[in-house]
PDB file of C-alpha atoms in Angstrom:
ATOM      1  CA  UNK A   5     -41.876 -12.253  -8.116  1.00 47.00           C
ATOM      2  CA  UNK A   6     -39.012 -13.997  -7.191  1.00 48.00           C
ATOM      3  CA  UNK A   7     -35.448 -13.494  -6.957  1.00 45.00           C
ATOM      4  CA  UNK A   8     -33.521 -13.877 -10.372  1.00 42.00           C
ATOM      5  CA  UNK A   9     -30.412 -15.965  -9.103  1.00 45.00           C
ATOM      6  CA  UNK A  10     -27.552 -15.100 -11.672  1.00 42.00           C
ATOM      7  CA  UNK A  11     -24.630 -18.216 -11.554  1.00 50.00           C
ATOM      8  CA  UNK A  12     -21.138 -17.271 -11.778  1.00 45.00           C
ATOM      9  CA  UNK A  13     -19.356 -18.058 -14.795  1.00 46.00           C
ATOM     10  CA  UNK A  14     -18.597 -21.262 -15.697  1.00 50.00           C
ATOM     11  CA  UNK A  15     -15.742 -23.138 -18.640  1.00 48.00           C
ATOM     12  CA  UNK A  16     -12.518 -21.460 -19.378  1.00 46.00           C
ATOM     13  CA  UNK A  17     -13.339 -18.290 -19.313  1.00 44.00           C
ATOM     14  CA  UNK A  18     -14.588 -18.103 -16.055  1.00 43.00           C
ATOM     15  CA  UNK A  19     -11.670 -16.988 -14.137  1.00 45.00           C
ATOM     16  CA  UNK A  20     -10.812 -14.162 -17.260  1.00 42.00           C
ATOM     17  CA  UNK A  21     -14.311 -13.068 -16.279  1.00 45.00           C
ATOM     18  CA  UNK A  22     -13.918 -13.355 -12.444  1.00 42.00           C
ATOM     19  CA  UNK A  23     -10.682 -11.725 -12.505  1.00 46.00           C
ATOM     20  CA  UNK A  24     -11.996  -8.981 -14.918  1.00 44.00           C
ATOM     21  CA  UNK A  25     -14.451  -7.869 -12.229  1.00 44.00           C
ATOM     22  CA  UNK A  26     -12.237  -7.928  -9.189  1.00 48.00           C
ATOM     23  CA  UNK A  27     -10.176  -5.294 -11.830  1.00 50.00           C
ATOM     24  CA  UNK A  28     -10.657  -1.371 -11.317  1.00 47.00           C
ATOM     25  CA  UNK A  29     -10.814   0.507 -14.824  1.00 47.00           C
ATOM     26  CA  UNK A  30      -7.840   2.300 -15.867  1.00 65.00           C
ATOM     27  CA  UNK A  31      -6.346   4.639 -14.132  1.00 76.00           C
ATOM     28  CA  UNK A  32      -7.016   8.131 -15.371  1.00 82.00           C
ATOM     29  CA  UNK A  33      -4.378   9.964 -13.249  1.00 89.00           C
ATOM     30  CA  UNK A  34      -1.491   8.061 -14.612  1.00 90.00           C
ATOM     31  CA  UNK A  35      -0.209  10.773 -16.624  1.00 90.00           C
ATOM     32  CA  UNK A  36      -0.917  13.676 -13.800  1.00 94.00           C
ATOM     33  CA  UNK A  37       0.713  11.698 -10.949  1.00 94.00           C
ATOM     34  CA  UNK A  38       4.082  10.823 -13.182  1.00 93.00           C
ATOM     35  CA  UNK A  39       4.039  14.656 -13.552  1.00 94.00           C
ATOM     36  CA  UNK A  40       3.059  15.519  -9.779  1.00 95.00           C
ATOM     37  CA  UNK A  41       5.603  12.941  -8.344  1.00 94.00           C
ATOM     38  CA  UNK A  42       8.376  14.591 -11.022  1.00 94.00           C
ATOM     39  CA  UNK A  43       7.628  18.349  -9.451  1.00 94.00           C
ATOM     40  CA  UNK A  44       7.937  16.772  -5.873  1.00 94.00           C
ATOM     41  CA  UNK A  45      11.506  15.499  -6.444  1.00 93.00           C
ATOM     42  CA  UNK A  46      10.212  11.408  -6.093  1.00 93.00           C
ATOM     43  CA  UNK A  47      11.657   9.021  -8.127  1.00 89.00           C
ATOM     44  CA  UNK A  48      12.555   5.220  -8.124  1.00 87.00           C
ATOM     45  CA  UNK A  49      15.293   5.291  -4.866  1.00 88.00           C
ATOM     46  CA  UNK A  50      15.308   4.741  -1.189  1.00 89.00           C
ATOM     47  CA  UNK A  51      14.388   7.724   0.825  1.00 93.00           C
ATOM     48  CA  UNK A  52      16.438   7.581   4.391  1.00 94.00           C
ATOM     49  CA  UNK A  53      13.973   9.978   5.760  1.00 95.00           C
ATOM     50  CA  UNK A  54      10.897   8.174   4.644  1.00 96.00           C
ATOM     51  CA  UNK A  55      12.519   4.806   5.828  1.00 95.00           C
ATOM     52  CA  UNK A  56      12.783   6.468   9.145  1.00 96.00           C
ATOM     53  CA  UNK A  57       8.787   7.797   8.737  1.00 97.00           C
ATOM     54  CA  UNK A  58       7.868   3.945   8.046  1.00 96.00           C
ATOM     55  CA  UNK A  59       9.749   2.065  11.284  1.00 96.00           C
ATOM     56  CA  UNK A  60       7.499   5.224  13.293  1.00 97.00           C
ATOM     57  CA  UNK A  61       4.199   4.093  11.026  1.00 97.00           C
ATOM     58  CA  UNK A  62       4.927   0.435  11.856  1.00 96.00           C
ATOM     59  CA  UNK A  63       5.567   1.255  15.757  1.00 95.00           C
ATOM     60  CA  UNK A  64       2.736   3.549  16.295  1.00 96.00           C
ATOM     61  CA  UNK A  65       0.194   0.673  14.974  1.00 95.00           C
ATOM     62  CA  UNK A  66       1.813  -2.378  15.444  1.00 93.00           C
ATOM     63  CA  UNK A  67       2.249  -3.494  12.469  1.00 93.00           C
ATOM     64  CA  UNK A  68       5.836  -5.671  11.416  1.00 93.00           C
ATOM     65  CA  UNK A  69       5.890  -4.373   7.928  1.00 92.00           C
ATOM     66  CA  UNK A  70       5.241  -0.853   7.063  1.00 95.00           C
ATOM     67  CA  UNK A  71       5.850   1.548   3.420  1.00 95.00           C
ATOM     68  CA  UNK A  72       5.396   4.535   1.843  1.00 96.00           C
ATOM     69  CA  UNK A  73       4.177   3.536  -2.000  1.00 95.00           C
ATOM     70  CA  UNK A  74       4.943   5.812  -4.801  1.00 95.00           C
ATOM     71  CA  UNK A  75       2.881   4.851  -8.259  1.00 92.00           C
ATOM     72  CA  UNK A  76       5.632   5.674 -10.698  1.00 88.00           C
ATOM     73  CA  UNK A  77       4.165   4.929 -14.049  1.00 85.00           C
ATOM     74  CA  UNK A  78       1.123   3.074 -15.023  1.00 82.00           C
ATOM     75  CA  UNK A  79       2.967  -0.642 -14.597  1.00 83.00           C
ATOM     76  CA  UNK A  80       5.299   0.069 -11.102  1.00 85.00           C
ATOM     77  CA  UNK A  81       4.817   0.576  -7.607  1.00 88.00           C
ATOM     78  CA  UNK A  82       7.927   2.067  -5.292  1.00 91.00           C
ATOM     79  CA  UNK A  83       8.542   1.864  -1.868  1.00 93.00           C
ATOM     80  CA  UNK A  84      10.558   4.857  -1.594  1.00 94.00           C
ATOM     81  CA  UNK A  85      10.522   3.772   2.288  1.00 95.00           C
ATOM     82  CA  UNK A  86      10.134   0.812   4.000  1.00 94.00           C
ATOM     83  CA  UNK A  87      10.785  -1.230   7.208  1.00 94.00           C
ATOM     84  CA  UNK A  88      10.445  -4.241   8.601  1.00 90.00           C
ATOM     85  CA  UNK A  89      10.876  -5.524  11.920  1.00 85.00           C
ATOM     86  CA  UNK A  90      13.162  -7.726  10.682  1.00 74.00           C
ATOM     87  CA  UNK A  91      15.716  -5.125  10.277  1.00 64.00           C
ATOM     88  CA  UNK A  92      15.769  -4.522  14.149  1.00 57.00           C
ATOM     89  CA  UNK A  93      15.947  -8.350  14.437  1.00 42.00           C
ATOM     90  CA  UNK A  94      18.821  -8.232  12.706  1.00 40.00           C
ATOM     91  CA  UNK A  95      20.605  -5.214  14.449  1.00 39.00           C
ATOM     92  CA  UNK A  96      20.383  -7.451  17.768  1.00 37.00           C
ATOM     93  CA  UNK A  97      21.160 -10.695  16.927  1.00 38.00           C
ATOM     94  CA  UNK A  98      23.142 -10.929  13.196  1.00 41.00           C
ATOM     95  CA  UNK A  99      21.378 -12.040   9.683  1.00 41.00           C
ATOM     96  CA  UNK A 100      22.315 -16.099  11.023  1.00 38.00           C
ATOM     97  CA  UNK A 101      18.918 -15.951  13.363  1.00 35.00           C
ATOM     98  CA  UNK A 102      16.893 -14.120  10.680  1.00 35.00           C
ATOM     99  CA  UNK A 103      14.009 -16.045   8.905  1.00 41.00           C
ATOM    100  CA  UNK A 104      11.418 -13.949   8.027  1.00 41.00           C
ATOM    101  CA  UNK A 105      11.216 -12.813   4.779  1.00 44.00           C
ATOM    102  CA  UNK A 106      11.907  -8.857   3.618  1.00 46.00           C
ATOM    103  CA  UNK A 107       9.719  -7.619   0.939  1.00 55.00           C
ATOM    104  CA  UNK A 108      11.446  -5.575  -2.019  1.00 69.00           C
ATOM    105  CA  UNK A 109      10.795  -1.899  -3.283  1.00 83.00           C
ATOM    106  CA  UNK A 110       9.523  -2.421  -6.244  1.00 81.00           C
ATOM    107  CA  UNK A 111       6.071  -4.208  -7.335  1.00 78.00           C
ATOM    108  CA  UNK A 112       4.397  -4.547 -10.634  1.00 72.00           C
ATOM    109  CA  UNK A 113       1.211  -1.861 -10.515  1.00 70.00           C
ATOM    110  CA  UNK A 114      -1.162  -4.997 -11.271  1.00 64.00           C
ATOM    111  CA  UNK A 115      -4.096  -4.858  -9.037  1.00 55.00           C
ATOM    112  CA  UNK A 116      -2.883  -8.862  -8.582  1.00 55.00           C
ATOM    113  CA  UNK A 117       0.143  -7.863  -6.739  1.00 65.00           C
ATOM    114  CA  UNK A 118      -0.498  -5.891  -3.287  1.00 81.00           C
ATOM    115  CA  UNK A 119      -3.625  -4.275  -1.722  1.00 90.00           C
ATOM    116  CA  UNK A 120      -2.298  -0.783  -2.215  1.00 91.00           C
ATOM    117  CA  UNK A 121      -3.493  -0.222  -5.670  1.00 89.00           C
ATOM    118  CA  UNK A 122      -6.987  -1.147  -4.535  1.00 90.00           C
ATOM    119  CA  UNK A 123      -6.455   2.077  -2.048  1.00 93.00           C
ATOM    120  CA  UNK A 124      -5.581   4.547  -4.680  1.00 92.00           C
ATOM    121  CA  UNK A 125      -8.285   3.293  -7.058  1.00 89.00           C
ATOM    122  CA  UNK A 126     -11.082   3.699  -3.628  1.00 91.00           C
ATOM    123  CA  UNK A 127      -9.584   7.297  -2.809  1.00 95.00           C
ATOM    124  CA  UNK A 128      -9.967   6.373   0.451  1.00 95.00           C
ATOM    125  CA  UNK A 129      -7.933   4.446   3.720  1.00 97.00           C
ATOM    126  CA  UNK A 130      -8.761   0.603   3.767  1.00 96.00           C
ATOM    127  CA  UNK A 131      -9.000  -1.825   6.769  1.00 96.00           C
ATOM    128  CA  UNK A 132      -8.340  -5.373   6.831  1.00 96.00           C
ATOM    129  CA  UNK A 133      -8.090  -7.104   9.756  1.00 96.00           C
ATOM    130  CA  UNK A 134      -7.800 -10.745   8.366  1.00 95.00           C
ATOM    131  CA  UNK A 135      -7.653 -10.781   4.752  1.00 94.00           C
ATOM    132  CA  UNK A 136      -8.709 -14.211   4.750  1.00 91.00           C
ATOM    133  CA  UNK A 137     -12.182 -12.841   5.493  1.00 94.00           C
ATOM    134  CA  UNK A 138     -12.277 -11.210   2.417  1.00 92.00           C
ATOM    135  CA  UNK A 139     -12.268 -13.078  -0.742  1.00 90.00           C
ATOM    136  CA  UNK A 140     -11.053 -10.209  -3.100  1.00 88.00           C
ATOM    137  CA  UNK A 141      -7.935  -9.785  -1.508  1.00 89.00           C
ATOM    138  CA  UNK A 142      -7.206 -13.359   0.496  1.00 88.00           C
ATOM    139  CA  UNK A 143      -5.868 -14.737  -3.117  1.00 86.00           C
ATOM    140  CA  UNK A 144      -3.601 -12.167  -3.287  1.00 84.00           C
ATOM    141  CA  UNK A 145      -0.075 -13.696  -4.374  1.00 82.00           C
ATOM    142  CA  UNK A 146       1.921 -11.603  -1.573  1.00 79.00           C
ATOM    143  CA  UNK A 147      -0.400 -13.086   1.517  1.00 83.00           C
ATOM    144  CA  UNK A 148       1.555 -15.828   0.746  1.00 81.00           C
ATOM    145  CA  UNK A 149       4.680 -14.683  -0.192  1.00 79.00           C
ATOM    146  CA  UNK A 150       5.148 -12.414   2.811  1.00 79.00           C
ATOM    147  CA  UNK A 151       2.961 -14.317   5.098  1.00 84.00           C
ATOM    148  CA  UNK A 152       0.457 -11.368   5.272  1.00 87.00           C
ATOM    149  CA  UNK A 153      -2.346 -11.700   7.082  1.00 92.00           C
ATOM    150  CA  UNK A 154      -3.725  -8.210   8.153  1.00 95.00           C
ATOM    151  CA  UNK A 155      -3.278  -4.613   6.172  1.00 96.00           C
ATOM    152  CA  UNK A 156      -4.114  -0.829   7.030  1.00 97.00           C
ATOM    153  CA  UNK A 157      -3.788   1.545   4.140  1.00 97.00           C
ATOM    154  CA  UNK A 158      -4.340   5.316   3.494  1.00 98.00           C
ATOM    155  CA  UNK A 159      -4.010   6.777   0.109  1.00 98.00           C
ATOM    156  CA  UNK A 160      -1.367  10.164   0.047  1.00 98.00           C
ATOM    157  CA  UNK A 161      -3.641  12.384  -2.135  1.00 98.00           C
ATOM    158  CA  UNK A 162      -1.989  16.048  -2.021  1.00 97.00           C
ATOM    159  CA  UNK A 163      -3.013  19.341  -2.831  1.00 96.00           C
ATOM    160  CA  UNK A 164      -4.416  18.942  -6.473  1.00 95.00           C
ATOM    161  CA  UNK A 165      -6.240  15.823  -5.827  1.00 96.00           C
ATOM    162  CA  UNK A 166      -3.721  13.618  -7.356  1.00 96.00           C
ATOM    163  CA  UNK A 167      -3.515  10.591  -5.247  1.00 97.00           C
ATOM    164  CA  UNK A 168       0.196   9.966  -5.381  1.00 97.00           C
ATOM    165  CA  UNK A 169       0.357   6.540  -3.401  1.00 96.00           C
ATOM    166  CA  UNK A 170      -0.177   4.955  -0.068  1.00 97.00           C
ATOM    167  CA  UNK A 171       1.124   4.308   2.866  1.00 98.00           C
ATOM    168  CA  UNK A 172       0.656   0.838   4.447  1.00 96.00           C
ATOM    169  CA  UNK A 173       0.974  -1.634   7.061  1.00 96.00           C
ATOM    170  CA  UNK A 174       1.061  -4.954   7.239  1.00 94.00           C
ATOM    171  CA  UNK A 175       1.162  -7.945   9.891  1.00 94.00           C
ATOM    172  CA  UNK A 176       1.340 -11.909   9.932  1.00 91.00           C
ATOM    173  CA  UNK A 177      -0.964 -12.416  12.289  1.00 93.00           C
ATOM    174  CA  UNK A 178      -4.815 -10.648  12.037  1.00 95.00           C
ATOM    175  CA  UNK A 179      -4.829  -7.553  13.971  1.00 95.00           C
ATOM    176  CA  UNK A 180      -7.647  -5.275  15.071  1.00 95.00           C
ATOM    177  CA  UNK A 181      -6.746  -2.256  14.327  1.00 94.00           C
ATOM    178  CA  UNK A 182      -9.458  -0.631  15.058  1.00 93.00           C
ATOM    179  CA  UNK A 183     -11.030   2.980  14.735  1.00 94.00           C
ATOM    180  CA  UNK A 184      -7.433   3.923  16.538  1.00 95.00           C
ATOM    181  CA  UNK A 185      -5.264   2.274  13.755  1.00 96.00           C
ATOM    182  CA  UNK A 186      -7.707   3.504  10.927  1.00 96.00           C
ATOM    183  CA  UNK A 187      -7.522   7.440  12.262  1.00 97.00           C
ATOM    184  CA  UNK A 188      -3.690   6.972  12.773  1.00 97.00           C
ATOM    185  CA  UNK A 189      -2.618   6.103   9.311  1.00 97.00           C
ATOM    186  CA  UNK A 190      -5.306   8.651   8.103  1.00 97.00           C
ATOM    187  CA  UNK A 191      -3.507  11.689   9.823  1.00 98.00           C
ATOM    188  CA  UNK A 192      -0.276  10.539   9.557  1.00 98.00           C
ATOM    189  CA  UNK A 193      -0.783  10.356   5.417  1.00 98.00           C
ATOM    190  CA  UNK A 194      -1.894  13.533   5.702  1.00 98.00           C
ATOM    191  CA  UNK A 195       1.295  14.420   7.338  1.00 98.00           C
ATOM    192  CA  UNK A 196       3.523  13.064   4.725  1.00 98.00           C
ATOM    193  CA  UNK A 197       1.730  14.487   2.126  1.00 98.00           C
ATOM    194  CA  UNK A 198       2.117  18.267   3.839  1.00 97.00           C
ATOM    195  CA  UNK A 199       5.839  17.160   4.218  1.00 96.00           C
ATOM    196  CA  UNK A 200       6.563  16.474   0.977  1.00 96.00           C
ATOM    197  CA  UNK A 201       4.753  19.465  -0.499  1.00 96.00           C
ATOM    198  CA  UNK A 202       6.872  21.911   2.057  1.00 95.00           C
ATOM    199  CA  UNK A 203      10.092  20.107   1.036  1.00 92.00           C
ATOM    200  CA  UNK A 204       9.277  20.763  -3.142  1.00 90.00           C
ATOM    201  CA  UNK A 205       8.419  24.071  -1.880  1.00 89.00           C
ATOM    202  CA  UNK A 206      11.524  24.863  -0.005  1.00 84.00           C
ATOM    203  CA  UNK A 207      13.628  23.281  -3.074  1.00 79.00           C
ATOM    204  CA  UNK A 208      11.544  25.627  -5.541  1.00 64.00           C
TER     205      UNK A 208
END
C-alpha cells in the first residue's frame, strides 16, 4: 500500500493552523504554581542572590546570557535573575563601548516569545545547539532580537511536582554543549530548587 502523503495547509489559514500545532495545550498548573511560587516568597523583582547564581550558570557553561525564569501567572514570564556578559563589559570599559543588546525581565508567557515555556510544558531540560537547525524554535522573535543562536534549559520542578520555571542559557554563536552542559544545568536546577525550598523553610 503506499504511503498516504498528507500536504500542509494551504490559504489563509494556514499559518493559524501551523502555529496552532507548534502550540502546547493549556497549562494545567497555572493555578498551583501562582500558589507554590506565593509560599516560596517569589514574586515579580530582581533577586541579588539569584543574579549572582546566573553570572555562575553562564560561566560554568559558557554561555553570554544566562536566567532564572519564574512563570508568574498564566500570561508572564520573570527573570527574577539574570546576567549578561555585557554587564562585565561594561564594568571594564564604561556603557560608551557597549553594543550588545541586554534582554529585559519580563516576557509575555506566549509559547512565541522564548524557548523556556517549551521547557516547562516538556518537564524536562532542552538542548539546542543551533536553533537554526530546528524549525520550531529558529522563528522565534527573540533569535533575532537578542541575536540568539544556541540555548540550554532545565525546568526547576520542586518538591510537589510543580514545575515553577527554568533556568537558561543562551549564546550568539552555536555552541556544543554537550552531555557536560546538558548534566550541568540539570544539577545545578536541582540546586536552586533545594535552595529555594530551604530558604521558605527557614522563613516559615
Amino acid at each position: 500500500m503506499a504511503a498516504t502523503q498528507i500536504n500542509p495547509p494551504s490559504g489563509p489559514e494556514s499559518g493559524i493552523a501551523l502555529r496552532h500545532l507548534l502550540l502546547p495545550p493549556e497549562d494545567p498548573q497555572v493555578r498551583a504554581r501562582s500558589e507554590r511560587l506565593c509560599e516560596l516568597g517569589i514574586d515579580a523583582r530582581p533577586d541579588a542572590e539569584l543574579d549572582v547564581f546566573a553570572r555562575e550558570l553562564a560561566q560554568r557553561t559558557g554561555g553570554c546570557y544566562a536566567g532564572v525564569n519564574f512563570f508568574l501567572d498564566a500570561d508572564r514570564q520573570y527573570f527574577a535573575g539574570l546576567y549578561s556578559a555585557a554587564q562585565d563589559i561594561t564594568a571594564h570599559v564604561g556603557p560608551p563601548l557597549l553594543e550588545e543588546p541586554v534582554p529585559g525581565r519580563v516576557m509575555p508567557r506566549d509559547i512565541d516569545m522564548g524557548i523556556c515555556p517549551h521547557v516547562v510544558k516538556r518537564r524536562r531540560a532542552l538542548v539546542l545547539e543551533d536553533i537554526r537547525d530546528f524549525p520550531r524554535f529558529a522563528g522565534n522573535p527573540v533569535v533575532d532580537a537578542i541575536g540568539v543562536h544556541s540555548y540550554l534549559g532545565a525546568p526547576l520542578i520542586d518538591s510537589t511536582g510543580v514545575v515553577l520555571g527554568t533556568i537558561c542559557v543562551v549564546d550568539q554563536d552555536p555552541r556544543p554543549w554537550g552531555r557536560e552542559g546538558l548534566e550541568t544545568i540539570k544539577a545545578m536546577a536541582a540546586e536552586l530548587v533545594e535552595r529555594l525550598e530551604e530558604s521558605a523553610n527557614h522563613r516559615g
